[in-house]
Coordinates of C-alpha atoms in Angstrom, one line a residue:
M123 CA -0.1 0.0 0.0
D124 CA 1.4 3.5 -0.9
P125 CA 1.7 5.9 2.0
L126 CA -1.0 8.3 0.5
T127 CA -3.3 5.5 0.5
Q128 CA -2.4 4.3 4.0
A129 CA -2.8 7.8 5.3
I130 CA -6.2 8.1 3.8
D131 CA -7.2 4.8 5.5
T132 CA -6.0 5.7 8.7
V133 CA -6.7 9.4 9.2
D134 CA -9.2 10.6 11.8
L135 CA -11.2 12.8 9.6
P136 CA -13.2 14.4 12.3
E137 CA -10.2 15.4 14.0
L138 CA -8.6 16.6 10.7
V139 CA -11.8 18.7 10.1
A140 CA -11.7 19.9 13.6
R141 CA -8.1 21.0 13.4
L142 CA -8.5 22.9 10.0
F143 CA -12.1 24.2 10.6
P144 CA -12.7 24.6 14.4
E145 CA -16.2 26.4 13.8
S146 CA -17.4 23.0 12.0
G147 CA -18.3 21.4 15.3
A148 CA -16.5 18.4 14.4
R149 CA -15.1 16.3 17.2
P150 CA -12.2 13.7 17.0
G151 CA -13.3 10.2 16.2
R152 CA -17.2 11.1 16.3
P153 CA -19.0 10.5 13.4
G154 CA -22.0 12.9 12.9
L155 CA -23.4 16.2 11.1
Y156 CA -21.3 19.2 10.9
R157 CA -21.1 22.5 9.4
A158 CA -19.0 22.8 6.1
V159 CA -17.8 26.3 7.0
W160 CA -15.4 26.6 4.1
R161 CA -18.6 27.4 2.1
G162 CA -20.3 29.4 4.7
D163 CA -22.5 26.6 5.8
R164 CA -24.6 27.7 8.6
K165 CA -26.8 24.8 9.0
P166 CA -25.0 21.4 9.6
S167 CA -25.1 19.5 6.3
L168 CA -21.8 17.8 6.3
S169 CA -21.8 13.9 7.3
L170 CA -18.5 12.3 8.7
F171 CA -19.1 8.6 9.0
R172 CA -16.8 5.6 8.8
A173 CA -17.3 2.5 6.6
R174 CA -15.2 -0.5 6.7
G175 CA -12.9 1.3 9.0
V176 CA -12.1 4.0 6.7
W177 CA -13.6 7.5 7.1
F178 CA -15.6 9.3 4.7
F179 CA -17.6 12.4 4.0
K180 CA -20.9 13.4 2.3
D181 CA -22.0 17.0 1.8
H182 CA -25.8 17.0 1.6
A183 CA -26.0 20.3 0.2
T184 CA -23.5 20.1 -2.7
G185 CA -23.8 16.3 -3.3
E186 CA -19.8 16.1 -3.0
S187 CA -18.8 12.7 -1.2
G188 CA -15.7 10.9 -0.7
N189 CA -12.8 10.0 1.6
A190 CA -10.4 12.6 3.1
Y191 CA -8.4 13.5 0.1
H192 CA -11.7 14.4 -1.7
L193 CA -12.9 16.6 1.4
L194 CA -9.5 18.6 1.4
L195 CA -10.0 19.3 -2.3
A196 CA -13.9 20.2 -1.8
A197 CA -12.7 22.5 1.0
G198 CA -10.5 24.4 -1.4
F199 CA -7.1 22.9 -0.9
S200 CA -5.1 22.1 -4.1
K201 CA -3.9 18.4 -4.8
A202 CA -0.6 19.1 -3.6
E203 CA -1.7 20.7 -0.3
A204 CA -4.1 17.8 0.5
V205 CA -1.2 15.3 0.0
E206 CA 1.0 17.2 2.3
I207 CA -1.6 17.4 5.0
L208 CA -2.4 13.8 5.0
L209 CA 1.1 12.7 4.8
G210 CA 2.1 15.0 7.8
E211 CA 4.3 17.4 5.7
R212 CA 2.4 20.4 6.5
P213 CA 1.9 21.8 10.1
L214 CA -1.7 21.8 11.2
P215 CA -3.3 23.9 13.9
E216 CA -3.7 22.5 17.5
L217 CA -7.2 21.2 18.5
P218 CA -9.2 23.6 20.4
K219 CA -8.7 23.1 24.0
R220 CA -12.2 22.0 24.6
L221 CA -11.5 19.1 21.8
R222 CA -8.5 17.7 22.9
R223 CA -8.7 14.1 23.7
R224 CA -9.1 13.1 27.3
K225 CA -9.0 9.8 28.9
E226 CA -12.6 8.7 28.8
K227 CA -14.0 7.7 32.0
H228 CA -15.4 4.2 32.5
K229 CA -19.1 4.2 32.0
P230 CA -21.1 1.4 32.9
P231 CA -23.1 -0.3 29.8
V232 CA -26.4 0.8 29.2
D233 CA -29.4 -1.7 30.1
L234 CA -31.1 -1.1 26.8
E235 CA -34.5 -3.0 28.1
K236 CA -34.3 -1.0 31.3
A237 CA -33.8 2.3 29.9
L238 CA -36.5 2.0 27.3
S239 CA -39.0 0.6 29.8
E240 CA -38.3 3.9 31.9
A241 CA -38.6 6.0 28.8
Q242 CA -41.7 4.2 27.9
A243 CA -43.3 4.9 31.3
R244 CA -42.4 8.5 31.1
L245 CA -44.1 9.1 27.6
R246 CA -47.3 7.2 28.8
E247 CA -47.1 9.8 31.8
A248 CA -47.0 12.9 29.4
R249 CA -50.2 15.0 28.9
E250 CA -49.4 16.3 25.4
L251 CA -47.3 15.5 22.6
P252 CA -43.8 16.1 23.6
E253 CA -42.1 19.1 21.6
V254 CA -39.5 16.5 20.1
L255 CA -42.6 14.9 18.2
K256 CA -44.3 18.1 17.3
G257 CA -44.5 18.3 13.3
R258 CA -43.9 14.6 13.0
G259 CA -47.4 13.7 12.0
L260 CA -48.5 11.6 14.7
T261 CA -50.1 11.7 18.1
L262 CA -49.2 11.1 21.6
R263 CA -51.2 8.0 21.6
E264 CA -49.8 6.5 18.6
A265 CA -46.4 7.0 19.7
V266 CA -47.2 5.3 23.1
L267 CA -48.7 2.4 21.1
L268 CA -45.5 1.9 19.0
G269 CA -43.3 1.7 22.1
M270 CA -41.6 5.0 22.1
G271 CA -40.1 6.7 25.0
L272 CA -39.0 10.0 26.5
S273 CA -35.6 10.9 28.2
P274 CA -35.6 13.0 31.2
E275 CA -34.3 15.8 28.8
G276 CA -37.2 15.5 26.5
D277 CA -35.3 13.5 24.1
L278 CA -37.1 10.8 22.1
Y279 CA -36.4 7.0 22.2
L280 CA -37.5 5.0 19.2
P281 CA -36.9 1.2 19.6
I282 CA -35.8 -0.9 16.6
H283 CA -36.5 -4.6 16.5
D284 CA -35.0 -7.2 14.3
L285 CA -37.2 -9.5 12.3
E286 CA -37.6 -11.8 15.1
G287 CA -38.9 -9.0 17.4
R288 CA -35.8 -8.7 19.4
L289 CA -34.8 -5.2 20.6
V290 CA -31.4 -4.5 18.7
A291 CA -31.3 -0.8 19.2
V292 CA -32.7 2.7 20.5
K293 CA -32.5 5.6 18.2
V294 CA -32.4 8.7 20.1
R295 CA -33.9 11.9 18.3
H296 CA -32.5 15.0 20.6
R297 CA -35.0 17.8 21.1
E298 CA -32.4 20.1 20.2
P299 CA -29.2 19.0 18.1
K300 CA -26.2 18.3 20.3
E301 CA -22.9 18.9 18.8
G302 CA -24.4 19.3 15.4
Q303 CA -26.3 15.9 15.5
R304 CA -30.1 15.2 15.6
Y305 CA -29.9 11.6 16.1
R306 CA -27.8 9.0 17.8
Y307 CA -28.0 5.6 19.5
L308 CA -28.4 4.8 22.9
T309 CA -25.6 2.2 23.0
R310 CA -22.6 2.0 20.8
G311 CA -21.7 -0.7 18.4
C312 CA -25.3 -1.7 17.2
G313 CA -24.7 -0.3 13.7
T314 CA -27.5 1.2 11.8
P315 CA -30.3 -1.5 11.8
P316 CA -33.7 -0.8 9.8
W317 CA -36.8 0.1 11.8
Y318 CA -39.4 -2.5 10.9
G319 CA -43.3 -1.8 11.0
P320 CA -45.1 -3.8 13.7
G321 CA -46.5 -7.2 11.9
Y322 CA -43.8 -7.2 9.4
G323 CA -43.9 -9.7 6.7
K324 CA -47.7 -10.2 6.3
R325 CA -48.2 -7.9 3.4
A326 CA -47.9 -8.4 -0.3
G327 CA -45.4 -5.7 -0.9
V328 CA -42.5 -3.7 1.2
L329 CA -41.8 -0.2 1.2
V330 CA -38.4 0.9 2.1
V331 CA -38.2 4.7 3.2
E332 CA -35.2 6.9 4.2
G333 CA -35.5 7.7 7.9
E334 CA -37.1 5.7 10.6
L335 CA -39.8 8.6 11.7
N336 CA -40.8 9.1 8.1
A337 CA -41.2 4.9 8.2
V338 CA -43.4 5.5 11.2
A339 CA -45.6 8.1 9.4
L340 CA -46.1 5.7 6.4
Y341 CA -46.8 2.8 8.6
L342 CA -49.5 4.6 10.0
A343 CA -50.8 5.7 6.6
V344 CA -50.4 2.6 4.3
G345 CA -49.3 -0.3 6.8
D346 CA -52.4 -2.0 6.1
L347 CA -51.4 -2.7 2.6
L348 CA -47.5 -2.7 2.7
D349 CA -44.7 -3.4 5.1
V350 CA -42.7 -0.5 5.7
V351 CA -39.0 -0.3 6.7
G352 CA -37.2 2.5 7.8
V353 CA -33.4 3.0 6.8
A354 CA -31.2 5.2 8.8
G355 CA -30.6 7.7 6.2
V356 CA -29.1 7.2 2.8
N357 CA -26.0 5.3 4.1
G358 CA -28.2 3.2 6.7
T359 CA -28.2 -0.7 6.8
L360 CA -30.9 -1.9 3.9
P361 CA -33.3 -4.7 4.6
E362 CA -32.6 -8.1 2.9
P363 CA -34.7 -8.5 -0.2
D364 CA -37.2 -11.3 0.3
G365 CA -38.8 -11.6 -3.3
R366 CA -42.1 -9.5 -2.7
P367 CA -42.6 -6.4 -5.0
T368 CA -40.4 -3.7 -3.2
F369 CA -40.9 0.2 -3.4
L370 CA -38.3 2.8 -2.6
L371 CA -39.0 6.2 -1.4
L372 CA -36.2 8.6 -0.6
D373 CA -36.2 12.3 -0.2
G374 CA -36.0 14.6 -2.9
D375 CA -32.5 16.2 -2.0
E376 CA -29.3 15.3 -3.8
A377 CA -28.1 13.0 -1.3
G378 CA -31.7 11.1 -1.8
R379 CA -31.2 11.2 -5.7
K380 CA -27.6 9.9 -5.5
A381 CA -28.4 7.1 -2.9
A382 CA -31.4 6.1 -5.0
E383 CA -29.3 4.3 -7.4
M384 CA -27.4 2.2 -4.9
W385 CA -30.7 1.1 -3.4
Q386 CA -32.3 -0.2 -6.3
Q387 CA -29.0 -2.3 -7.2
E388 CA -29.3 -3.7 -3.7
L389 CA -32.9 -4.2 -3.3
G390 CA -34.3 -4.1 -6.9
G391 CA -37.8 -2.9 -6.8
Y392 CA -39.4 0.1 -7.8
L393 CA -38.3 3.6 -7.3
L394 CA -41.0 6.1 -6.3
A395 CA -40.9 9.9 -7.0
P396 CA -40.2 11.7 -3.9
L397 CA -43.1 13.3 -2.2
E398 CA -44.4 16.8 -2.7
G399 CA -44.2 19.3 0.1
G400 CA -41.3 17.4 2.1
D401 CA -40.9 14.0 3.6
A402 CA -43.4 11.8 4.9
C403 CA -43.7 13.2 8.3
E404 CA -43.7 16.8 6.8
V405 CA -46.6 15.7 4.4
A406 CA -48.8 14.0 7.1
E407 CA -48.5 17.0 9.5
A408 CA -49.4 19.7 6.8
L409 CA -52.1 17.6 5.0
G410 CA -53.3 15.0 6.8
R411 CA -52.6 11.2 7.0
E412 CA -55.1 10.6 4.2
A413 CA -53.4 12.8 1.7
L414 CA -50.2 11.0 2.5
R415 CA -51.8 7.5 1.8
K416 CA -53.2 8.8 -1.4
E417 CA -49.9 10.3 -2.7
V418 CA -48.0 7.2 -1.6
L419 CA -50.3 4.6 -3.1
A420 CA -50.6 6.5 -6.3
R421 CA -46.8 6.5 -6.7
V422 CA -46.8 2.6 -6.0
A423 CA -49.5 2.4 -8.5
E424 CA -47.6 4.5 -11.1
A425 CA -44.4 2.7 -10.5
F426 CA -45.8 -0.7 -10.8
L427 CA -47.6 0.2 -14.1
E428 CA -44.7 1.8 -15.6
R429 CA -42.4 -1.2 -14.9
E430 CA -45.0 -3.6 -16.3
G431 CA -45.5 -1.5 -19.4
V432 CA -49.0 -1.3 -18.8

């Protein structure tokens, strides 16, 4: 392996971004959504994530993506400068004091079942829809029935089960973004498992959608006709195809359009046109669940008939 490739494979990309662009919000060793400050980004739209042990980026505003070398080019460095930085031949700023690595204190492992149970009890005691769920197109009663919970800070806990019904993860949606991130998992090392709608496997077709809460909104709208799966963003783990007609629904942004081809390669099926008026949660909130149902089923019928040449 040549030195540059080795440097790209081993660099801590969040730390590199934190050194070069402290206002980005990036933190060493931590994946997440940060600000691409080199282009004046005010709303976090830069994803830093790890795949197969290597760090990558995805700029959801521009559609640019790649490894550390490509990020440096996107940030305005020349090819020569990018190589010098990655090979350690160019001095870099020190990390801000607040970001310097400290020896992590040992934390006892989280009891997932217990934490979720306590959060569910907290949500059942709520008298109105919590702030974290407002605008998401569902009611307090529905959130309780779907097993959601609430943290003491008002963050949402969304349980994620595998096909055998075992709890494999809890997705946390922060009431307010923390360190540039809206979502995280309650425990580390769980990967990015998909959310399966209750009773999965009993319908004639499958609807795979970008985002777990979008999947919840769609399960409530069309779950009597289609099994619904929510994928943890465009780079989340996809469900295994099972031979049933499969329909794919992604957001209409650049990231969604680019991921659509990859999803279709892995799952086959029918690619649906993005919803008008926002994602599934936003459509359900603004226009009502029946409008969401009609719009999605119309797209399903259109895609099926188009593929069959009718």
